[in-house]
PDB file of C-alpha atoms in Angstrom:
ATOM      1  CA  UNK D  25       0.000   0.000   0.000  1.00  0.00           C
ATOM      2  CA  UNK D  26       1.200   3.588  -0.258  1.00  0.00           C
ATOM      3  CA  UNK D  27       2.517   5.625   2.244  1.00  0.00           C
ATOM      4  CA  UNK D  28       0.412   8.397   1.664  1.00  0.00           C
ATOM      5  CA  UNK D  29      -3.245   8.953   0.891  1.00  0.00           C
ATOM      6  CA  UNK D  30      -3.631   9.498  -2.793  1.00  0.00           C
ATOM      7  CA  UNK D  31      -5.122  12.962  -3.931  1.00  0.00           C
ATOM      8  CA  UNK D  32      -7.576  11.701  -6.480  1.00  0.00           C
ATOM      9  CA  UNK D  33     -10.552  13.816  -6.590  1.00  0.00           C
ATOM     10  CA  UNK D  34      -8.785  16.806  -4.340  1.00  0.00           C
ATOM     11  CA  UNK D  35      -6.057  17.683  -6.818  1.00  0.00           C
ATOM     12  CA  UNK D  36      -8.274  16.225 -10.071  1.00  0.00           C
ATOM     13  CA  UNK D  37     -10.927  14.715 -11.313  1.00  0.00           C
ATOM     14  CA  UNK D  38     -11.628  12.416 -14.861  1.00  0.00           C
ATOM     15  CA  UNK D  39     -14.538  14.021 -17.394  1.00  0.00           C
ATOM     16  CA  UNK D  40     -15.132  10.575 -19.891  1.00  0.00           C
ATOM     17  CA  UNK D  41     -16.140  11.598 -23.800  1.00  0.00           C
ATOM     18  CA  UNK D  42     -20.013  10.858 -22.672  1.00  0.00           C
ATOM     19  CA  UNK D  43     -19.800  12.916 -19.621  1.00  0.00           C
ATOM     20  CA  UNK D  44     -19.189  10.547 -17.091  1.00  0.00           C
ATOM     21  CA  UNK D  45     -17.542  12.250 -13.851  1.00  0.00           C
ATOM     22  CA  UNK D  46     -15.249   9.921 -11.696  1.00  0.00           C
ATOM     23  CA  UNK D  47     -12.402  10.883  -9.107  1.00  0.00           C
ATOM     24  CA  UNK D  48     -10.059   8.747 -10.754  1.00  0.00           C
ATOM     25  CA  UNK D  49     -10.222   6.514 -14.030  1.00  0.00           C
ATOM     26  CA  UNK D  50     -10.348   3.492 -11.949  1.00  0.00           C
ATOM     27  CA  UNK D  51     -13.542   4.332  -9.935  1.00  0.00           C
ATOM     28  CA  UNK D  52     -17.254   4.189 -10.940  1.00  0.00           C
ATOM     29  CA  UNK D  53     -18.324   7.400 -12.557  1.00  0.00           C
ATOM     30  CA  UNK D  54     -20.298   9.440  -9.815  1.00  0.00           C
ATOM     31  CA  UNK D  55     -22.608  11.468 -12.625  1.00  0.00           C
ATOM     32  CA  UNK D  56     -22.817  13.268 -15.840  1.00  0.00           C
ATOM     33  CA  UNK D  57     -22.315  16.392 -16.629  1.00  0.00           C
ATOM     34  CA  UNK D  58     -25.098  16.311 -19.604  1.00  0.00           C
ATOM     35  CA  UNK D  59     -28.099  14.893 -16.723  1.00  0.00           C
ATOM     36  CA  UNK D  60     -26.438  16.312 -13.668  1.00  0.00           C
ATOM     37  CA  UNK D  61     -26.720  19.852 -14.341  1.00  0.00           C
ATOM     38  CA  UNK D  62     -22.501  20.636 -15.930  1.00  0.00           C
ATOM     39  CA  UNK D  63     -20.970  20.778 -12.695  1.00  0.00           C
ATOM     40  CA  UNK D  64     -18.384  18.273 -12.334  1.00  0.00           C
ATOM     41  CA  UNK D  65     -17.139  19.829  -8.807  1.00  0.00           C
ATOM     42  CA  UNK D  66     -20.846  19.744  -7.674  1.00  0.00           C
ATOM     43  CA  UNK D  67     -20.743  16.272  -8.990  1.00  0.00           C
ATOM     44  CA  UNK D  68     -18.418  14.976  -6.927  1.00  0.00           C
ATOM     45  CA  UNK D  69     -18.896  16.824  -3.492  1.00  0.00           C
ATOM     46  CA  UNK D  70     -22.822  15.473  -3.702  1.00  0.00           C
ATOM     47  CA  UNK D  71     -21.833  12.036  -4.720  1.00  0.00           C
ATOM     48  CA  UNK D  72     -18.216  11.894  -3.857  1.00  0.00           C
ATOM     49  CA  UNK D  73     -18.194  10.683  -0.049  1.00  0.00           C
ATOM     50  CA  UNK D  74     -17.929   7.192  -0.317  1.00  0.00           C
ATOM     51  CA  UNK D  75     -15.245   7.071  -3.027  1.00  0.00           C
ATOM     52  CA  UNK D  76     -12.931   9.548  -1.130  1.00  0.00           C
ATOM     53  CA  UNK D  77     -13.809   7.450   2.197  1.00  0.00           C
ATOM     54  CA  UNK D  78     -12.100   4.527   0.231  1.00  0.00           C
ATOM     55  CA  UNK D  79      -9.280   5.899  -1.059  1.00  0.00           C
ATOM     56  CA  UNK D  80      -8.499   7.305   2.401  1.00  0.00           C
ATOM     57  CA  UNK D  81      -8.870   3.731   4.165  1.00  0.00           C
ATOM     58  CA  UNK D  82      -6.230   2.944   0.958  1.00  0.00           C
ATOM     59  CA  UNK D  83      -9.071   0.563   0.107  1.00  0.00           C
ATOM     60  CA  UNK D  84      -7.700   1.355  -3.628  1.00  0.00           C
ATOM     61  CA  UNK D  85      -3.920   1.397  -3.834  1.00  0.00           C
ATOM     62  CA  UNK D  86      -3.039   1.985  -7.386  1.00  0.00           C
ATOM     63  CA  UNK D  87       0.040   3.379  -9.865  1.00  0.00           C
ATOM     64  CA  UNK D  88      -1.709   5.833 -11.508  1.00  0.00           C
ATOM     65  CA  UNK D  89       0.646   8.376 -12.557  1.00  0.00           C
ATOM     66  CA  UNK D  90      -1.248  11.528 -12.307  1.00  0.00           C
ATOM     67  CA  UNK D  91      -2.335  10.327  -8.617  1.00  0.00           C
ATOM     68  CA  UNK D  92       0.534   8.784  -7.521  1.00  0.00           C
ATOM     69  CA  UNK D  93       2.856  11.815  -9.039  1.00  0.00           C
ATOM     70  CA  UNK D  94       0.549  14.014  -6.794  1.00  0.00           C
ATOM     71  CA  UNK D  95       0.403  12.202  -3.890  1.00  0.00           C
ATOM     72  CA  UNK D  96       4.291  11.630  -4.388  1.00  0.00           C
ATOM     73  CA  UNK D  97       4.546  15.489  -4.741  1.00  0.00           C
ATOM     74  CA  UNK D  98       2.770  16.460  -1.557  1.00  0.00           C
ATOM     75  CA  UNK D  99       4.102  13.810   0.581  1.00  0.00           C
ATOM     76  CA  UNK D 100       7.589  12.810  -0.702  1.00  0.00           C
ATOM     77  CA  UNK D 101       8.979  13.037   3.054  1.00  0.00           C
ATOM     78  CA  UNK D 102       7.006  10.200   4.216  1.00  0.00           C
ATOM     79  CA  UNK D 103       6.955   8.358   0.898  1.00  0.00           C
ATOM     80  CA  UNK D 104      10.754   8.276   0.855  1.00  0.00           C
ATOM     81  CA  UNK D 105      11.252   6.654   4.524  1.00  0.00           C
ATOM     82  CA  UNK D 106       8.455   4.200   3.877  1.00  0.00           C
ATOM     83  CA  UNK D 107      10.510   3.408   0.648  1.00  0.00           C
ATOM     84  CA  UNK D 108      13.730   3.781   2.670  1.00  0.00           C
ATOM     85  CA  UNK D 109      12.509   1.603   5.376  1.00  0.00           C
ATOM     86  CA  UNK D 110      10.960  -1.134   3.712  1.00  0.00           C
ATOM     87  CA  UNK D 111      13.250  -1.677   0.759  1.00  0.00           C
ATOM     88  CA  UNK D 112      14.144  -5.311   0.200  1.00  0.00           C
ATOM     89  CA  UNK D 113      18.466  -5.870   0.514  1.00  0.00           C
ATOM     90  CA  UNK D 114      19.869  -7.314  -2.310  1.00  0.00           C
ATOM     91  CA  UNK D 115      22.350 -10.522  -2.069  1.00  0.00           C
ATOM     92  CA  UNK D 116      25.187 -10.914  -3.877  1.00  0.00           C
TER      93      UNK D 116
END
């Protein structure tokens, strides 16, 4: 798991070709901004709670790039000792 809570939805958010809204690529859209009134922010703060509750429990762990460079950004301090601490040795 990462070492960090990914950012999805609080740094981005994915608009599909048909309109579907989603906090990340990988999740199940939350609306569309054709039926749900063109407000992908109001979108996702009226439908949004139990995806983010997820991704905060790390109940989705993924190597998205745009998400992981994010969360990488933000929390690189504590990314880098959880790397640092939990790196396998190599033998020789």
């Amino acid at each position: 798991s990462w070492p960090a809570t990914c950012l999805a939805g609080r740094t981005g958010f994915v608009v599909q070709s048909n309109g579907d809204v989603s906090v990340c690529e990988n999740l199940s859209p939350l609306g569309n901004l054709r039926t749900d009134g063109y407000d992908p922010v109001k979108i996702i703060r009226k439908r949004g709670h139990s995806q983010f509750q997820g991704i905060k429990d790390h109940a989705c762990d993924c190597a998205h790039y745009v998400y992981a460079k994010d969360m990488l950004e933000h929390n690189f301090p504590r990314a880098l000792a959880s790397y640092l601490t939990k790196k396998p040795t190599r033998k020789n």
